[in-house]
Amino acid sequence: MDYNKLTKDIVDGVGGKDNIESVAHCMTRLRFSLKDVSKVKKDSLDNISEVLGQVYAGGQYMVI
């Protein structure tokens, strides 16, 4: 697995590095605080085989 490509693809999917205010993780999710949620490319994230889903709740955009 190419983790550098996976990271780039996820960051691009959430609207790019300039759209990220902060990021944290837990066992199953990357939790993003985003400046503008409308910039998320849901289809792009869905096309990443390692991404099992995505959820927006509590002001966080979570990539599973």
PDB file of N, CA, C and O in Angstrom, residues 3-61:
ATOM      1  N   TYR A   3       1.108   4.598   1.196  1.00  0.00           N
ATOM      2  CA  TYR A   3       0.506   5.500   2.170  1.00  0.00           C
ATOM      3  C   TYR A   3       0.630   6.968   1.762  1.00  0.00           C
ATOM      4  O   TYR A   3      -0.243   7.777   2.092  1.00  0.00           O
ATOM      5  N   ASN A   4       1.680   7.322   1.050  1.00  0.00           N
ATOM      6  CA  ASN A   4       1.820   8.703   0.585  1.00  0.00           C
ATOM      7  C   ASN A   4       0.707   9.062  -0.399  1.00  0.00           C
ATOM      8  O   ASN A   4       0.108  10.135  -0.314  1.00  0.00           O
ATOM      9  N   LYS A   5       0.404   8.152  -1.325  1.00  0.00           N
ATOM     10  CA  LYS A   5      -0.673   8.388  -2.290  1.00  0.00           C
ATOM     11  C   LYS A   5      -2.021   8.399  -1.571  1.00  0.00           C
ATOM     12  O   LYS A   5      -2.863   9.253  -1.855  1.00  0.00           O
ATOM     13  N   LEU A   6      -2.227   7.469  -0.642  1.00  0.00           N
ATOM     14  CA  LEU A   6      -3.484   7.424   0.108  1.00  0.00           C
ATOM     15  C   LEU A   6      -3.708   8.728   0.863  1.00  0.00           C
ATOM     16  O   LEU A   6      -4.805   9.303   0.828  1.00  0.00           O
ATOM     17  N   THR A   7      -2.672   9.225   1.519  1.00  0.00           N
ATOM     18  CA  THR A   7      -2.761  10.485   2.255  1.00  0.00           C
ATOM     19  C   THR A   7      -3.119  11.630   1.316  1.00  0.00           C
ATOM     20  O   THR A   7      -4.018  12.427   1.603  1.00  0.00           O
ATOM     21  N   LYS A   8      -2.425  11.712   0.193  1.00  0.00           N
ATOM     22  CA  LYS A   8      -2.695  12.783  -0.781  1.00  0.00           C
ATOM     23  C   LYS A   8      -4.132  12.706  -1.283  1.00  0.00           C
ATOM     24  O   LYS A   8      -4.821  13.719  -1.364  1.00  0.00           O
ATOM     25  N   ASP A   9      -4.596  11.502  -1.589  1.00  0.00           N
ATOM     26  CA  ASP A   9      -5.955  11.328  -2.108  1.00  0.00           C
ATOM     27  C   ASP A   9      -7.008  11.745  -1.071  1.00  0.00           C
ATOM     28  O   ASP A   9      -8.006  12.384  -1.413  1.00  0.00           O
ATOM     29  N   ILE A  10      -6.799  11.396   0.199  1.00  0.00           N
ATOM     30  CA  ILE A  10      -7.749  11.774   1.239  1.00  0.00           C
ATOM     31  C   ILE A  10      -7.740  13.280   1.461  1.00  0.00           C
ATOM     32  O   ILE A  10      -8.798  13.917   1.552  1.00  0.00           O
ATOM     33  N   VAL A  11      -6.551  13.874   1.528  1.00  0.00           N
ATOM     34  CA  VAL A  11      -6.460  15.333   1.717  1.00  0.00           C
ATOM     35  C   VAL A  11      -7.127  16.055   0.546  1.00  0.00           C
ATOM     36  O   VAL A  11      -7.894  17.003   0.749  1.00  0.00           O
ATOM     37  N   ASP A  12      -6.872  15.599  -0.667  1.00  0.00           N
ATOM     38  CA  ASP A  12      -7.541  16.197  -1.832  1.00  0.00           C
ATOM     39  C   ASP A  12      -9.054  16.026  -1.730  1.00  0.00           C
ATOM     40  O   ASP A  12      -9.818  16.933  -2.056  1.00  0.00           O
ATOM     41  N   GLY A  13      -9.496  14.870  -1.244  1.00  0.00           N
ATOM     42  CA  GLY A  13     -10.919  14.581  -1.133  1.00  0.00           C
ATOM     43  C   GLY A  13     -11.658  15.461  -0.138  1.00  0.00           C
ATOM     44  O   GLY A  13     -12.848  15.721  -0.297  1.00  0.00           O
ATOM     45  N   VAL A  14     -10.955  15.907   0.890  1.00  0.00           N
ATOM     46  CA  VAL A  14     -11.609  16.785   1.878  1.00  0.00           C
ATOM     47  C   VAL A  14     -11.426  18.259   1.537  1.00  0.00           C
ATOM     48  O   VAL A  14     -11.700  19.127   2.351  1.00  0.00           O
ATOM     49  N   GLY A  15     -10.963  18.533   0.340  1.00  0.00           N
ATOM     50  CA  GLY A  15     -10.887  19.918  -0.122  1.00  0.00           C
ATOM     51  C   GLY A  15      -9.501  20.517  -0.120  1.00  0.00           C
ATOM     52  O   GLY A  15      -9.345  21.716  -0.300  1.00  0.00           O
ATOM     53  N   GLY A  16      -8.478  19.706   0.100  1.00  0.00           N
ATOM     54  CA  GLY A  16      -7.106  20.194   0.070  1.00  0.00           C
ATOM     55  C   GLY A  16      -6.618  20.639   1.434  1.00  0.00           C
ATOM     56  O   GLY A  16      -7.398  20.869   2.355  1.00  0.00           O
ATOM     57  N   LYS A  17      -5.304  20.766   1.547  1.00  0.00           N
ATOM     58  CA  LYS A  17      -4.710  21.092   2.853  1.00  0.00           C
ATOM     59  C   LYS A  17      -5.132  22.466   3.367  1.00  0.00           C
ATOM     60  O   LYS A  17      -5.223  22.666   4.574  1.00  0.00           O
ATOM     61  N   ASP A  18      -5.432  23.389   2.477  1.00  0.00           N
ATOM     62  CA  ASP A  18      -5.850  24.728   2.910  1.00  0.00           C
ATOM     63  C   ASP A  18      -7.264  24.731   3.492  1.00  0.00           C
ATOM     64  O   ASP A  18      -7.659  25.699   4.134  1.00  0.00           O
ATOM     65  N   ASN A  19      -8.008  23.661   3.268  1.00  0.00           N
ATOM     66  CA  ASN A  19      -9.368  23.558   3.800  1.00  0.00           C
ATOM     67  C   ASN A  19      -9.396  22.881   5.179  1.00  0.00           C
ATOM     68  O   ASN A  19     -10.429  22.841   5.815  1.00  0.00           O
ATOM     69  N   ILE A  20      -8.281  22.373   5.637  1.00  0.00           N
ATOM     70  CA  ILE A  20      -8.223  21.640   6.901  1.00  0.00           C
ATOM     71  C   ILE A  20      -7.802  22.576   8.028  1.00  0.00           C
ATOM     72  O   ILE A  20      -6.738  23.180   7.977  1.00  0.00           O
ATOM     73  N   GLU A  21      -8.679  22.691   9.045  1.00  0.00           N
ATOM     74  CA  GLU A  21      -8.322  23.458  10.244  1.00  0.00           C
ATOM     75  C   GLU A  21      -7.532  22.584  11.215  1.00  0.00           C
ATOM     76  O   GLU A  21      -6.555  23.018  11.799  1.00  0.00           O
ATOM     77  N   SER A  22      -7.998  21.344  11.400  1.00  0.00           N
ATOM     78  CA  SER A  22      -7.291  20.392  12.260  1.00  0.00           C
ATOM     79  C   SER A  22      -7.713  18.986  11.876  1.00  0.00           C
ATOM     80  O   SER A  22      -8.727  18.778  11.208  1.00  0.00           O
ATOM     81  N   VAL A  23      -6.912  18.015  12.312  1.00  0.00           N
ATOM     82  CA  VAL A  23      -7.226  16.612  12.069  1.00  0.00           C
ATOM     83  C   VAL A  23      -6.779  15.808  13.282  1.00  0.00           C
ATOM     84  O   VAL A  23      -5.771  16.120  13.918  1.00  0.00           O
ATOM     85  N   ALA A  24      -7.576  14.813  13.612  1.00  0.00           N
ATOM     86  CA  ALA A  24      -7.255  13.893  14.702  1.00  0.00           C
ATOM     87  C   ALA A  24      -7.677  12.497  14.235  1.00  0.00           C
ATOM     88  O   ALA A  24      -8.319  12.352  13.191  1.00  0.00           O
ATOM     89  N   HIS A  25      -7.320  11.509  14.998  1.00  0.00           N
ATOM     90  CA  HIS A  25      -7.704  10.157  14.619  1.00  0.00           C
ATOM     91  C   HIS A  25      -8.118   9.361  15.845  1.00  0.00           C
ATOM     92  O   HIS A  25      -7.775   9.695  16.979  1.00  0.00           O
ATOM     93  N   CYS A  26      -8.889   8.323  15.595  1.00  0.00           N
ATOM     94  CA  CYS A  26      -9.182   7.326  16.610  1.00  0.00           C
ATOM     95  C   CYS A  26      -8.906   5.980  15.951  1.00  0.00           C
ATOM     96  O   CYS A  26      -8.283   5.935  14.894  1.00  0.00           O
ATOM     97  N   MET A  27      -9.360   4.912  16.519  1.00  0.00           N
ATOM     98  CA  MET A  27      -9.054   3.585  15.964  1.00  0.00           C
ATOM     99  C   MET A  27      -9.543   3.411  14.524  1.00  0.00           C
ATOM    100  O   MET A  27      -8.886   2.759  13.735  1.00  0.00           O
ATOM    101  N   THR A  28     -10.683   3.986  14.215  1.00  0.00           N
ATOM    102  CA  THR A  28     -11.302   3.692  12.919  1.00  0.00           C
ATOM    103  C   THR A  28     -11.499   4.892  12.010  1.00  0.00           C
ATOM    104  O   THR A  28     -11.934   4.723  10.874  1.00  0.00           O
ATOM    105  N   ARG A  29     -11.210   6.102  12.483  1.00  0.00           N
ATOM    106  CA  ARG A  29     -11.560   7.288  11.695  1.00  0.00           C
ATOM    107  C   ARG A  29     -10.487   8.360  11.709  1.00  0.00           C
ATOM    108  O   ARG A  29      -9.755   8.499  12.679  1.00  0.00           O
ATOM    109  N   LEU A  30     -10.468   9.110  10.634  1.00  0.00           N
ATOM    110  CA  LEU A  30      -9.751  10.379  10.592  1.00  0.00           C
ATOM    111  C   LEU A  30     -10.817  11.444  10.797  1.00  0.00           C
ATOM    112  O   LEU A  30     -11.830  11.465  10.090  1.00  0.00           O
ATOM    113  N   ARG A  31     -10.628  12.314  11.759  1.00  0.00           N
ATOM    114  CA  ARG A  31     -11.624  13.331  12.109  1.00  0.00           C
ATOM    115  C   ARG A  31     -11.085  14.703  11.713  1.00  0.00           C
ATOM    116  O   ARG A  31     -10.130  15.189  12.295  1.00  0.00           O
ATOM    117  N   PHE A  32     -11.710  15.279  10.702  1.00  0.00           N
ATOM    118  CA  PHE A  32     -11.281  16.563  10.172  1.00  0.00           C
ATOM    119  C   PHE A  32     -12.210  17.678  10.640  1.00  0.00           C
ATOM    120  O   PHE A  32     -13.432  17.520  10.588  1.00  0.00           O
ATOM    121  N   SER A  33     -11.635  18.783  11.072  1.00  0.00           N
ATOM    122  CA  SER A  33     -12.370  20.042  11.225  1.00  0.00           C
ATOM    123  C   SER A  33     -12.021  20.844   9.980  1.00  0.00           C
ATOM    124  O   SER A  33     -10.847  21.150   9.749  1.00  0.00           O
ATOM    125  N   LEU A  34     -13.043  21.125   9.184  1.00  0.00           N
ATOM    126  CA  LEU A  34     -12.825  21.770   7.886  1.00  0.00           C
ATOM    127  C   LEU A  34     -13.328  23.203   7.893  1.00  0.00           C
ATOM    128  O   LEU A  34     -14.290  23.534   8.585  1.00  0.00           O
ATOM    129  N   LYS A  35     -12.676  24.027   7.097  1.00  0.00           N
ATOM    130  CA  LYS A  35     -13.103  25.420   6.947  1.00  0.00           C
ATOM    131  C   LYS A  35     -14.395  25.506   6.147  1.00  0.00           C
ATOM    132  O   LYS A  35     -15.267  26.311   6.451  1.00  0.00           O
ATOM    133  N   ASP A  36     -14.525  24.675   5.106  1.00  0.00           N
ATOM    134  CA  ASP A  36     -15.684  24.714   4.220  1.00  0.00           C
ATOM    135  C   ASP A  36     -16.048  23.288   3.800  1.00  0.00           C
ATOM    136  O   ASP A  36     -15.394  22.702   2.945  1.00  0.00           O
ATOM    137  N   VAL A  37     -17.081  22.742   4.419  1.00  0.00           N
ATOM    138  CA  VAL A  37     -17.492  21.360   4.148  1.00  0.00           C
ATOM    139  C   VAL A  37     -17.962  21.184   2.702  1.00  0.00           C
ATOM    140  O   VAL A  37     -17.871  20.096   2.145  1.00  0.00           O
ATOM    141  N   SER A  38     -18.421  22.249   2.073  1.00  0.00           N
ATOM    142  CA  SER A  38     -18.907  22.139   0.694  1.00  0.00           C
ATOM    143  C   SER A  38     -17.785  21.805  -0.294  1.00  0.00           C
ATOM    144  O   SER A  38     -18.057  21.412  -1.423  1.00  0.00           O
ATOM    145  N   LYS A  39     -16.540  21.942   0.120  1.00  0.00           N
ATOM    146  CA  LYS A  39     -15.413  21.625  -0.763  1.00  0.00           C
ATOM    147  C   LYS A  39     -15.067  20.137  -0.772  1.00  0.00           C
ATOM    148  O   LYS A  39     -14.224  19.703  -1.548  1.00  0.00           O
ATOM    149  N   VAL A  40     -15.718  19.341   0.077  1.00  0.00           N
ATOM    150  CA  VAL A  40     -15.460  17.899   0.128  1.00  0.00           C
ATOM    151  C   VAL A  40     -15.916  17.259  -1.176  1.00  0.00           C
ATOM    152  O   VAL A  40     -17.006  17.543  -1.681  1.00  0.00           O
ATOM    153  N   LYS A  41     -15.080  16.398  -1.707  1.00  0.00           N
ATOM    154  CA  LYS A  41     -15.386  15.662  -2.941  1.00  0.00           C
ATOM    155  C   LYS A  41     -15.790  14.245  -2.538  1.00  0.00           C
ATOM    156  O   LYS A  41     -14.974  13.320  -2.523  1.00  0.00           O
ATOM    157  N   LYS A  42     -17.070  14.078  -2.200  1.00  0.00           N
ATOM    158  CA  LYS A  42     -17.570  12.798  -1.684  1.00  0.00           C
ATOM    159  C   LYS A  42     -17.311  11.654  -2.653  1.00  0.00           C
ATOM    160  O   LYS A  42     -16.921  10.563  -2.244  1.00  0.00           O
ATOM    161  N   ASP A  43     -17.534  11.889  -3.941  1.00  0.00           N
ATOM    162  CA  ASP A  43     -17.319  10.835  -4.935  1.00  0.00           C
ATOM    163  C   ASP A  43     -15.865  10.405  -4.990  1.00  0.00           C
ATOM    164  O   ASP A  43     -15.575   9.213  -5.134  1.00  0.00           O
ATOM    165  N   SER A  44     -14.949  11.357  -4.876  1.00  0.00           N
ATOM    166  CA  SER A  44     -13.523  11.034  -4.891  1.00  0.00           C
ATOM    167  C   SER A  44     -13.155  10.167  -3.683  1.00  0.00           C
ATOM    168  O   SER A  44     -12.414   9.200  -3.809  1.00  0.00           O
ATOM    169  N   LEU A  45     -13.691  10.524  -2.514  1.00  0.00           N
ATOM    170  CA  LEU A  45     -13.423   9.726  -1.319  1.00  0.00           C
ATOM    171  C   LEU A  45     -14.021   8.328  -1.456  1.00  0.00           C
ATOM    172  O   LEU A  45     -13.409   7.343  -1.045  1.00  0.00           O
ATOM    173  N   ASP A  46     -15.224   8.222  -2.035  1.00  0.00           N
ATOM    174  CA  ASP A  46     -15.853   6.916  -2.230  1.00  0.00           C
ATOM    175  C   ASP A  46     -15.036   6.020  -3.154  1.00  0.00           C
ATOM    176  O   ASP A  46     -15.104   4.794  -3.041  1.00  0.00           O
ATOM    177  N   ASN A  47     -14.282   6.615  -4.058  1.00  0.00           N
ATOM    178  CA  ASN A  47     -13.497   5.839  -5.019  1.00  0.00           C
ATOM    179  C   ASN A  47     -12.158   5.357  -4.471  1.00  0.00           C
ATOM    180  O   ASN A  47     -11.439   4.648  -5.169  1.00  0.00           O
ATOM    181  N   ILE A  48     -11.821   5.725  -3.237  1.00  0.00           N
ATOM    182  CA  ILE A  48     -10.589   5.247  -2.607  1.00  0.00           C
ATOM    183  C   ILE A  48     -10.916   3.927  -1.929  1.00  0.00           C
ATOM    184  O   ILE A  48     -11.738   3.875  -1.008  1.00  0.00           O
ATOM    185  N   SER A  49     -10.299   2.845  -2.377  1.00  0.00           N
ATOM    186  CA  SER A  49     -10.663   1.515  -1.880  1.00  0.00           C
ATOM    187  C   SER A  49     -10.446   1.357  -0.375  1.00  0.00           C
ATOM    188  O   SER A  49     -11.163   0.598   0.277  1.00  0.00           O
ATOM    189  N   GLU A  50      -9.488   2.069   0.189  1.00  0.00           N
ATOM    190  CA  GLU A  50      -9.204   1.963   1.624  1.00  0.00           C
ATOM    191  C   GLU A  50     -10.197   2.742   2.486  1.00  0.00           C
ATOM    192  O   GLU A  50     -10.269   2.533   3.698  1.00  0.00           O
ATOM    193  N   VAL A  51     -10.952   3.638   1.884  1.00  0.00           N
ATOM    194  CA  VAL A  51     -11.959   4.421   2.611  1.00  0.00           C
ATOM    195  C   VAL A  51     -13.251   3.615   2.630  1.00  0.00           C
ATOM    196  O   VAL A  51     -13.799   3.270   1.592  1.00  0.00           O
ATOM    197  N   LEU A  52     -13.727   3.308   3.838  1.00  0.00           N
ATOM    198  CA  LEU A  52     -14.912   2.474   3.990  1.00  0.00           C
ATOM    199  C   LEU A  52     -16.196   3.292   4.112  1.00  0.00           C
ATOM    200  O   LEU A  52     -17.285   2.744   4.016  1.00  0.00           O
ATOM    201  N   GLY A  53     -16.054   4.600   4.331  1.00  0.00           N
ATOM    202  CA  GLY A  53     -17.220   5.454   4.439  1.00  0.00           C
ATOM    203  C   GLY A  53     -16.825   6.836   4.899  1.00  0.00           C
ATOM    204  O   GLY A  53     -15.650   7.116   5.151  1.00  0.00           O
ATOM    205  N   GLN A  54     -17.829   7.694   5.016  1.00  0.00           N
ATOM    206  CA  GLN A  54     -17.606   9.060   5.470  1.00  0.00           C
ATOM    207  C   GLN A  54     -18.861   9.561   6.158  1.00  0.00           C
ATOM    208  O   GLN A  54     -19.971   9.180   5.795  1.00  0.00           O
ATOM    209  N   VAL A  55     -18.634  10.370   7.194  1.00  0.00           N
ATOM    210  CA  VAL A  55     -19.753  10.869   8.003  1.00  0.00           C
ATOM    211  C   VAL A  55     -19.452  12.310   8.370  1.00  0.00           C
ATOM    212  O   VAL A  55     -18.311  12.645   8.698  1.00  0.00           O
ATOM    213  N   TYR A  56     -20.486  13.163   8.343  1.00  0.00           N
ATOM    214  CA  TYR A  56     -20.341  14.516   8.842  1.00  0.00           C
ATOM    215  C   TYR A  56     -21.273  14.654  10.039  1.00  0.00           C
ATOM    216  O   TYR A  56     -22.492  14.512   9.917  1.00  0.00           O
ATOM    217  N   ALA A  57     -20.690  14.858  11.214  1.00  0.00           N
ATOM    218  CA  ALA A  57     -21.492  14.984  12.438  1.00  0.00           C
ATOM    219  C   ALA A  57     -20.709  15.787  13.465  1.00  0.00           C
ATOM    220  O   ALA A  57     -19.475  15.692  13.544  1.00  0.00           O
ATOM    221  N   GLY A  58     -21.428  16.552  14.244  1.00  0.00           N
ATOM    222  CA  GLY A  58     -20.802  17.300  15.323  1.00  0.00           C
ATOM    223  C   GLY A  58     -19.726  18.259  14.869  1.00  0.00           C
ATOM    224  O   GLY A  58     -18.769  18.516  15.604  1.00  0.00           O
ATOM    225  N   GLY A  59     -19.854  18.792  13.662  1.00  0.00           N
ATOM    226  CA  GLY A  59     -18.872  19.724  13.148  1.00  0.00           C
ATOM    227  C   GLY A  59     -17.589  19.079  12.671  1.00  0.00           C
ATOM    228  O   GLY A  59     -16.637  19.761  12.312  1.00  0.00           O
ATOM    229  N   GLN A  60     -17.566  17.747  12.622  1.00  0.00           N
ATOM    230  CA  GLN A  60     -16.386  17.034  12.137  1.00  0.00           C
ATOM    231  C   GLN A  60     -16.746  16.225  10.906  1.00  0.00           C
ATOM    232  O   GLN A  60     -17.820  15.628  10.837  1.00  0.00           O
ATOM    233  N   TYR A  61     -15.811  16.201   9.949  1.00  0.00           N
ATOM    234  CA  TYR A  61     -15.957  15.343   8.787  1.00  0.00           C
ATOM    235  C   TYR A  61     -15.080  14.131   9.038  1.00  0.00           C
ATOM    236  O   TYR A  61     -13.872  14.259   9.178  1.00  0.00           O
TER     237      TYR A  61
END
